[in-house]
Amino acid sequence: MMPVARERVPLGRAELWAALGRSGGQDDVDGLRAAVAAALDAKHVFALGSARLGLFWLFSEVVRRVGPGEALLWNYNFFAVPDMARRAGLDPVFVDSANDFGEPSE
């Protein structure tokens, strides 16, 4: 399995438009969402200001639809992920996972 780089790779709105093969205006968020949806063949695309906000929204939707409970999270995680789960009303539970998703980690 190829290792995944953990560095932050900034991708601005103009670069995203270019990657999608489109030329949209800087303030055309609806157009950007439509282009991403078309490129991914997705029914819904949400544009949020940060990954933390996205995590909080996602976990909040789980609590709203299913109710409070546990969020099973990979044992190697960034602190914001369990923090957003807690803030949304879930109890983070870390599971030990394999490095190659087949054998237990040592």
mmCIF file of N, CA and C in Angstrom:
data_model
loop_
_atom_site.group_PDB
_atom_site.id
_atom_site.type_symbol
_atom_site.label_atom_id
_atom_site.label_comp_id
_atom_site.label_asym_id
_atom_site.label_seq_id
_atom_site.Cartn_x
_atom_site.Cartn_y
_atom_site.Cartn_z
ATOM 1 N N MET A 1 0.850 -1.190 0.000
ATOM 2 C CA MET A 1 0.000 0.000 0.000
ATOM 3 C C MET A 1 0.885 1.238 0.000
ATOM 4 N N MET A 2 0.560 2.179 -0.835
ATOM 5 C CA MET A 2 1.348 3.397 -0.945
ATOM 6 C C MET A 2 1.055 4.333 0.224
ATOM 7 N N PRO A 3 2.106 4.902 0.865
ATOM 8 C CA PRO A 3 1.846 5.830 1.970
ATOM 9 C C PRO A 3 1.182 7.101 1.458
ATOM 10 N N VAL A 4 0.350 7.676 2.297
ATOM 11 C CA VAL A 4 -0.373 8.893 1.941
ATOM 12 C C VAL A 4 0.312 10.069 2.606
ATOM 13 N N ALA A 5 0.615 11.090 1.835
ATOM 14 C CA ALA A 5 1.234 12.300 2.390
ATOM 15 C C ALA A 5 0.262 12.983 3.330
ATOM 16 N N ARG A 6 0.755 13.466 4.445
ATOM 17 C CA ARG A 6 -0.107 14.103 5.436
ATOM 18 C C ARG A 6 0.059 15.623 5.446
ATOM 19 N N GLU A 7 0.760 16.170 4.467
ATOM 20 C CA GLU A 7 0.925 17.610 4.407
ATOM 21 C C GLU A 7 -0.355 18.258 3.903
ATOM 22 N N ARG A 8 -0.523 19.504 4.261
ATOM 23 C CA ARG A 8 -1.681 20.255 3.771
ATOM 24 C C ARG A 8 -1.356 20.738 2.363
ATOM 25 N N VAL A 9 -2.230 20.447 1.448
ATOM 26 C CA VAL A 9 -2.052 20.888 0.074
ATOM 27 C C VAL A 9 -3.121 21.934 -0.215
ATOM 28 N N PRO A 10 -2.733 23.224 -0.237
ATOM 29 C CA PRO A 10 -3.746 24.251 -0.467
ATOM 30 C C PRO A 10 -4.267 24.186 -1.897
ATOM 31 N N LEU A 11 -5.554 24.252 -2.027
ATOM 32 C CA LEU A 11 -6.201 24.264 -3.334
ATOM 33 C C LEU A 11 -7.247 25.362 -3.297
ATOM 34 N N GLY A 12 -6.918 26.464 -3.913
ATOM 35 C CA GLY A 12 -7.829 27.598 -3.925
ATOM 36 C C GLY A 12 -8.962 27.396 -4.908
ATOM 37 N N ARG A 13 -9.904 28.323 -4.877
ATOM 38 C CA ARG A 13 -11.079 28.224 -5.728
ATOM 39 C C ARG A 13 -10.695 28.219 -7.216
ATOM 40 N N ALA A 14 -9.726 29.072 -7.602
ATOM 41 C CA ALA A 14 -9.313 29.132 -9.011
ATOM 42 C C ALA A 14 -8.682 27.813 -9.445
ATOM 43 N N GLU A 15 -7.850 27.232 -8.577
ATOM 44 C CA GLU A 15 -7.220 25.945 -8.902
ATOM 45 C C GLU A 15 -8.266 24.834 -9.002
ATOM 46 N N LEU A 16 -9.275 24.886 -8.134
ATOM 47 C CA LEU A 16 -10.336 23.890 -8.196
ATOM 48 C C LEU A 16 -11.121 24.019 -9.498
ATOM 49 N N TRP A 17 -11.441 25.257 -9.882
ATOM 50 C CA TRP A 17 -12.124 25.478 -11.153
ATOM 51 C C TRP A 17 -11.291 24.911 -12.294
ATOM 52 N N ALA A 18 -9.981 25.195 -12.279
ATOM 53 C CA ALA A 18 -9.103 24.720 -13.347
ATOM 54 C C ALA A 18 -9.062 23.193 -13.377
ATOM 55 N N ALA A 19 -9.007 22.562 -12.200
ATOM 56 C CA ALA A 19 -8.979 21.097 -12.121
ATOM 57 C C ALA A 19 -10.267 20.503 -12.681
ATOM 58 N N LEU A 20 -11.362 21.238 -12.563
ATOM 59 C CA LEU A 20 -12.642 20.769 -13.093
ATOM 60 C C LEU A 20 -12.814 21.141 -14.565
ATOM 61 N N GLY A 21 -11.817 21.838 -15.122
ATOM 62 C CA GLY A 21 -11.900 22.229 -16.525
ATOM 63 C C GLY A 21 -12.903 23.334 -16.775
ATOM 64 N N ARG A 22 -13.146 24.161 -15.780
ATOM 65 C CA ARG A 22 -14.133 25.245 -15.895
ATOM 66 C C ARG A 22 -13.446 26.579 -15.628
ATOM 67 N N SER A 23 -14.063 27.646 -16.050
ATOM 68 C CA SER A 23 -13.556 28.980 -15.717
ATOM 69 C C SER A 23 -14.696 29.756 -15.082
ATOM 70 N N GLY A 24 -14.753 29.719 -13.770
ATOM 71 C CA GLY A 24 -15.821 30.386 -13.036
ATOM 72 C C GLY A 24 -15.299 31.608 -12.321
ATOM 73 N N GLY A 25 -16.205 32.470 -11.934
ATOM 74 C CA GLY A 25 -15.828 33.663 -11.191
ATOM 75 C C GLY A 25 -15.465 33.323 -9.757
ATOM 76 N N GLN A 26 -14.743 34.216 -9.126
ATOM 77 C CA GLN A 26 -14.307 34.013 -7.742
ATOM 78 C C GLN A 26 -15.476 33.861 -6.781
ATOM 79 N N ASP A 27 -16.576 34.514 -7.048
ATOM 80 C CA ASP A 27 -17.700 34.503 -6.111
ATOM 81 C C ASP A 27 -18.836 33.588 -6.540
ATOM 82 N N ASP A 28 -18.614 32.751 -7.525
ATOM 83 C CA ASP A 28 -19.669 31.889 -8.042
ATOM 84 C C ASP A 28 -19.692 30.554 -7.300
ATOM 85 N N VAL A 29 -20.111 30.570 -6.026
ATOM 86 C CA VAL A 29 -20.127 29.352 -5.210
ATOM 87 C C VAL A 29 -21.152 28.349 -5.740
ATOM 88 N N ASP A 30 -22.306 28.831 -6.153
ATOM 89 C CA ASP A 30 -23.314 27.920 -6.701
ATOM 90 C C ASP A 30 -22.804 27.230 -7.955
ATOM 91 N N GLY A 31 -22.109 27.973 -8.810
ATOM 92 C CA GLY A 31 -21.527 27.388 -10.012
ATOM 93 C C GLY A 31 -20.446 26.377 -9.676
ATOM 94 N N LEU A 32 -19.654 26.681 -8.657
ATOM 95 C CA LEU A 32 -18.608 25.755 -8.216
ATOM 96 C C LEU A 32 -19.230 24.464 -7.696
ATOM 97 N N ARG A 33 -20.271 24.599 -6.885
ATOM 98 C CA ARG A 33 -20.955 23.399 -6.374
ATOM 99 C C ARG A 33 -21.530 22.571 -7.513
ATOM 100 N N ALA A 34 -22.118 23.231 -8.503
ATOM 101 C CA ALA A 34 -22.683 22.518 -9.645
ATOM 102 C C ALA A 34 -21.590 21.811 -10.445
ATOM 103 N N ALA A 35 -20.432 22.451 -10.620
ATOM 104 C CA ALA A 35 -19.331 21.843 -11.365
ATOM 105 C C ALA A 35 -18.771 20.631 -10.622
ATOM 106 N N VAL A 36 -18.648 20.738 -9.295
ATOM 107 C CA VAL A 36 -18.165 19.607 -8.504
ATOM 108 C C VAL A 36 -19.176 18.459 -8.576
ATOM 109 N N ALA A 37 -20.444 18.771 -8.462
ATOM 110 C CA ALA A 37 -21.486 17.740 -8.543
ATOM 111 C C ALA A 37 -21.448 17.041 -9.901
ATOM 112 N N ALA A 38 -21.276 17.809 -10.970
ATOM 113 C CA ALA A 38 -21.225 17.214 -12.304
ATOM 114 C C ALA A 38 -19.978 16.350 -12.468
ATOM 115 N N ALA A 39 -18.840 16.825 -11.964
ATOM 116 C CA ALA A 39 -17.589 16.078 -12.097
ATOM 117 C C ALA A 39 -17.624 14.772 -11.315
ATOM 118 N N LEU A 40 -18.329 14.769 -10.186
ATOM 119 C CA LEU A 40 -18.385 13.580 -9.328
ATOM 120 C C LEU A 40 -19.667 12.778 -9.524
ATOM 121 N N ASP A 41 -20.543 13.257 -10.374
ATOM 122 C CA ASP A 41 -21.860 12.654 -10.566
ATOM 123 C C ASP A 41 -22.573 12.519 -9.214
ATOM 124 N N ALA A 42 -22.518 13.611 -8.437
ATOM 125 C CA ALA A 42 -23.093 13.636 -7.091
ATOM 126 C C ALA A 42 -24.433 14.355 -7.105
ATOM 127 N N LYS A 43 -25.324 13.893 -6.270
ATOM 128 C CA LYS A 43 -26.643 14.519 -6.172
ATOM 129 C C LYS A 43 -26.573 15.809 -5.362
ATOM 130 N N HIS A 44 -25.802 15.794 -4.269
ATOM 131 C CA HIS A 44 -25.701 16.965 -3.395
ATOM 132 C C HIS A 44 -24.235 17.297 -3.149
ATOM 133 N N VAL A 45 -23.909 18.572 -3.193
ATOM 134 C CA VAL A 45 -22.570 19.054 -2.869
ATOM 135 C C VAL A 45 -22.743 20.263 -1.957
ATOM 136 N N PHE A 46 -22.007 20.281 -0.862
ATOM 137 C CA PHE A 46 -22.077 21.390 0.080
ATOM 138 C C PHE A 46 -20.739 22.103 0.105
ATOM 139 N N ALA A 47 -20.775 23.412 0.092
ATOM 140 C CA ALA A 47 -19.562 24.218 0.186
ATOM 141 C C ALA A 47 -19.505 24.812 1.590
ATOM 142 N N LEU A 48 -18.478 24.427 2.342
ATOM 143 C CA LEU A 48 -18.328 24.900 3.717
ATOM 144 C C LEU A 48 -17.002 25.615 3.871
ATOM 145 N N GLY A 49 -16.911 26.469 4.871
ATOM 146 C CA GLY A 49 -15.724 27.285 5.076
ATOM 147 C C GLY A 49 -14.518 26.551 5.620
ATOM 148 N N SER A 50 -14.719 25.388 6.225
ATOM 149 C CA SER A 50 -13.579 24.658 6.785
ATOM 150 C C SER A 50 -13.935 23.189 6.951
ATOM 151 N N ALA A 51 -12.908 22.375 7.073
ATOM 152 C CA ALA A 51 -13.125 20.944 7.285
ATOM 153 C C ALA A 51 -13.777 20.701 8.649
ATOM 154 N N ARG A 52 -13.390 21.484 9.659
ATOM 155 C CA ARG A 52 -13.996 21.313 10.988
ATOM 156 C C ARG A 52 -15.494 21.574 10.944
ATOM 157 N N LEU A 53 -15.883 22.609 10.225
ATOM 158 C CA LEU A 53 -17.311 22.899 10.089
ATOM 159 C C LEU A 53 -18.010 21.750 9.375
ATOM 160 N N GLY A 54 -17.364 21.190 8.373
ATOM 161 C CA GLY A 54 -17.935 20.051 7.664
ATOM 162 C C GLY A 54 -18.104 18.844 8.559
ATOM 163 N N LEU A 55 -17.091 18.566 9.391
ATOM 164 C CA LEU A 55 -17.187 17.450 10.330
ATOM 165 C C LEU A 55 -18.314 17.677 11.328
ATOM 166 N N PHE A 56 -18.374 18.893 11.866
ATOM 167 C CA PHE A 56 -19.424 19.197 12.833
ATOM 168 C C PHE A 56 -20.801 19.031 12.198
ATOM 169 N N TRP A 57 -20.972 19.541 10.972
ATOM 170 C CA TRP A 57 -22.249 19.416 10.279
ATOM 171 C C TRP A 57 -22.589 17.950 10.047
ATOM 172 N N LEU A 58 -21.603 17.176 9.607
ATOM 173 C CA LEU A 58 -21.839 15.753 9.354
ATOM 174 C C LEU A 58 -22.245 15.020 10.630
ATOM 175 N N PHE A 59 -21.485 15.206 11.704
ATOM 176 C CA PHE A 59 -21.804 14.538 12.966
ATOM 177 C C PHE A 59 -23.143 15.029 13.526
ATOM 178 N N SER A 60 -23.442 16.307 13.375
ATOM 179 C CA SER A 60 -24.724 16.840 13.848
ATOM 180 C C SER A 60 -25.891 16.216 13.099
ATOM 181 N N GLU A 61 -25.723 15.991 11.803
ATOM 182 C CA GLU A 61 -26.765 15.344 11.012
ATOM 183 C C GLU A 61 -26.981 13.905 11.469
ATOM 184 N N VAL A 62 -25.906 13.212 11.816
ATOM 185 C CA VAL A 62 -26.044 11.842 12.335
ATOM 186 C C VAL A 62 -26.855 11.862 13.622
ATOM 187 N N VAL A 63 -26.528 12.773 14.529
ATOM 188 C CA VAL A 63 -27.253 12.866 15.802
ATOM 189 C C VAL A 63 -28.711 13.233 15.542
ATOM 190 N N ARG A 64 -28.956 14.151 14.608
ATOM 191 C CA ARG A 64 -30.327 14.566 14.304
ATOM 192 C C ARG A 64 -31.144 13.406 13.731
ATOM 193 N N ARG A 65 -30.539 12.624 12.860
ATOM 194 C CA ARG A 65 -31.285 11.556 12.183
ATOM 195 C C ARG A 65 -31.362 10.264 12.986
ATOM 196 N N VAL A 66 -30.294 9.931 13.722
ATOM 197 C CA VAL A 66 -30.223 8.634 14.398
ATOM 198 C C VAL A 66 -30.285 8.770 15.915
ATOM 199 N N GLY A 67 -29.833 9.908 16.421
ATOM 200 C CA GLY A 67 -29.774 10.108 17.861
ATOM 201 C C GLY A 67 -28.343 9.999 18.353
ATOM 202 N N PRO A 68 -28.104 10.414 19.580
ATOM 203 C CA PRO A 68 -26.748 10.358 20.111
ATOM 204 C C PRO A 68 -26.278 8.916 20.262
ATOM 205 N N GLY A 69 -24.978 8.753 20.240
ATOM 206 C CA GLY A 69 -24.394 7.419 20.369
ATOM 207 C C GLY A 69 -22.890 7.510 20.235
ATOM 208 N N GLU A 70 -22.293 6.467 19.722
ATOM 209 C CA GLU A 70 -20.850 6.413 19.568
ATOM 210 C C GLU A 70 -20.456 6.670 18.115
ATOM 211 N N ALA A 71 -19.326 7.332 17.956
ATOM 212 C CA ALA A 71 -18.732 7.524 16.634
ATOM 213 C C ALA A 71 -17.453 6.700 16.605
ATOM 214 N N LEU A 72 -17.415 5.673 15.776
ATOM 215 C CA LEU A 72 -16.223 4.833 15.655
ATOM 216 C C LEU A 72 -15.230 5.543 14.764
ATOM 217 N N LEU A 73 -14.049 5.814 15.313
ATOM 218 C CA LEU A 73 -13.027 6.569 14.592
ATOM 219 C C LEU A 73 -11.744 5.758 14.507
ATOM 220 N N TRP A 74 -11.026 5.960 13.422
ATOM 221 C CA TRP A 74 -9.732 5.321 13.236
ATOM 222 C C TRP A 74 -8.798 5.770 14.343
ATOM 223 N N ASN A 75 -7.948 4.874 14.822
ATOM 224 C CA ASN A 75 -7.106 5.178 15.977
ATOM 225 C C ASN A 75 -6.058 6.249 15.688
ATOM 226 N N TYR A 76 -5.686 6.470 14.446
ATOM 227 C CA TYR A 76 -4.741 7.527 14.097
ATOM 228 C C TYR A 76 -5.553 8.671 13.529
ATOM 229 N N ASN A 77 -5.745 9.723 14.295
ATOM 230 C CA ASN A 77 -6.661 10.760 13.903
ATOM 231 C C ASN A 77 -6.171 12.125 14.344
ATOM 232 N N PHE A 78 -6.645 13.162 13.713
ATOM 233 C CA PHE A 78 -6.373 14.541 14.094
ATOM 234 C C PHE A 78 -7.335 14.923 15.211
ATOM 235 N N PHE A 79 -6.892 15.719 16.161
ATOM 236 C CA PHE A 79 -7.701 16.011 17.346
ATOM 237 C C PHE A 79 -9.040 16.661 17.026
ATOM 238 N N ALA A 80 -9.146 17.352 15.899
ATOM 239 C CA ALA A 80 -10.396 18.036 15.572
ATOM 240 C C ALA A 80 -11.531 17.062 15.270
ATOM 241 N N VAL A 81 -11.199 15.866 14.791
ATOM 242 C CA VAL A 81 -12.249 14.914 14.430
ATOM 243 C C VAL A 81 -13.026 14.462 15.671
ATOM 244 N N PRO A 82 -12.363 13.908 16.704
ATOM 245 C CA PRO A 82 -13.138 13.529 17.887
ATOM 246 C C PRO A 82 -13.743 14.739 18.603
ATOM 247 N N ASP A 83 -13.070 15.889 18.514
ATOM 248 C CA ASP A 83 -13.603 17.089 19.147
ATOM 249 C C ASP A 83 -14.934 17.495 18.509
ATOM 250 N N MET A 84 -15.013 17.451 17.190
ATOM 251 C CA MET A 84 -16.264 17.798 16.514
ATOM 252 C C MET A 84 -17.343 16.752 16.791
ATOM 253 N N ALA A 85 -16.956 15.490 16.917
ATOM 254 C CA ALA A 85 -17.932 14.449 17.262
ATOM 255 C C ALA A 85 -18.516 14.728 18.643
ATOM 256 N N ARG A 86 -17.651 15.065 19.606
ATOM 257 C CA ARG A 86 -18.120 15.382 20.969
ATOM 258 C C ARG A 86 -19.056 16.585 20.954
ATOM 259 N N ARG A 87 -18.657 17.641 20.254
ATOM 260 C CA ARG A 87 -19.458 18.866 20.208
ATOM 261 C C ARG A 87 -20.831 18.627 19.579
ATOM 262 N N ALA A 88 -20.901 17.657 18.677
ATOM 263 C CA ALA A 88 -22.179 17.349 18.025
ATOM 264 C C ALA A 88 -23.049 16.422 18.868
ATOM 265 N N GLY A 89 -22.488 15.845 19.931
ATOM 266 C CA GLY A 89 -23.280 14.985 20.802
ATOM 267 C C GLY A 89 -22.965 13.510 20.699
ATOM 268 N N LEU A 90 -21.845 13.164 20.073
ATOM 269 C CA LEU A 90 -21.443 11.765 19.954
ATOM 270 C C LEU A 90 -20.267 11.470 20.880
ATOM 271 N N ASP A 91 -20.108 10.208 21.244
ATOM 272 C CA ASP A 91 -18.965 9.767 22.041
ATOM 273 C C ASP A 91 -17.958 9.096 21.112
ATOM 274 N N PRO A 92 -16.779 9.719 20.913
ATOM 275 C CA PRO A 92 -15.788 9.104 20.034
ATOM 276 C C PRO A 92 -15.219 7.827 20.651
ATOM 277 N N VAL A 93 -15.130 6.776 19.850
ATOM 278 C CA VAL A 93 -14.538 5.507 20.256
ATOM 279 C C VAL A 93 -13.496 5.172 19.201
ATOM 280 N N PHE A 94 -12.242 5.037 19.642
ATOM 281 C CA PHE A 94 -11.168 4.754 18.700
ATOM 282 C C PHE A 94 -11.024 3.255 18.522
ATOM 283 N N VAL A 95 -10.937 2.843 17.268
ATOM 284 C CA VAL A 95 -10.765 1.431 16.954
ATOM 285 C C VAL A 95 -9.369 1.225 16.408
ATOM 286 N N ASP A 96 -8.752 0.108 16.803
ATOM 287 C CA ASP A 96 -7.439 -0.228 16.299
ATOM 288 C C ASP A 96 -7.610 -0.754 14.889
ATOM 289 N N SER A 97 -6.858 -0.201 13.982
ATOM 290 C CA SER A 97 -7.006 -0.626 12.599
ATOM 291 C C SER A 97 -5.664 -1.062 12.044
ATOM 292 N N ALA A 98 -5.719 -1.800 11.003
ATOM 293 C CA ALA A 98 -4.509 -2.305 10.379
ATOM 294 C C ALA A 98 -3.927 -1.238 9.458
ATOM 295 N N ASN A 99 -2.613 -1.289 9.327
ATOM 296 C CA ASN A 99 -1.969 -0.362 8.405
ATOM 297 C C ASN A 99 -2.346 -0.688 6.965
ATOM 298 N N ASP A 100 -2.593 -1.942 6.676
ATOM 299 C CA ASP A 100 -2.978 -2.337 5.317
ATOM 300 C C ASP A 100 -4.445 -2.758 5.261
ATOM 301 N N PHE A 101 -5.200 -2.457 6.293
ATOM 302 C CA PHE A 101 -6.617 -2.772 6.412
ATOM 303 C C PHE A 101 -6.897 -4.269 6.319
ATOM 304 N N GLY A 102 -5.891 -5.104 6.670
ATOM 305 C CA GLY A 102 -6.113 -6.524 6.647
ATOM 306 C C GLY A 102 -5.595 -7.225 7.891
ATOM 307 N N GLU A 103 -4.476 -6.776 8.394
ATOM 308 C CA GLU A 103 -3.857 -7.385 9.572
ATOM 309 C C GLU A 103 -3.861 -6.382 10.718
ATOM 310 N N PRO A 104 -4.006 -6.848 11.968
ATOM 311 C CA PRO A 104 -3.972 -5.934 13.119
ATOM 312 C C PRO A 104 -2.627 -5.207 13.185
ATOM 313 N N SER A 105 -2.656 -3.943 13.604
ATOM 314 C CA SER A 105 -1.407 -3.194 13.754
ATOM 315 C C SER A 105 -0.668 -3.684 14.994
ATOM 316 N N GLU A 106 0.624 -3.489 14.999
ATOM 317 C CA GLU A 106 1.443 -3.974 16.119
ATOM 318 C C GLU A 106 1.625 -2.920 17.170
#
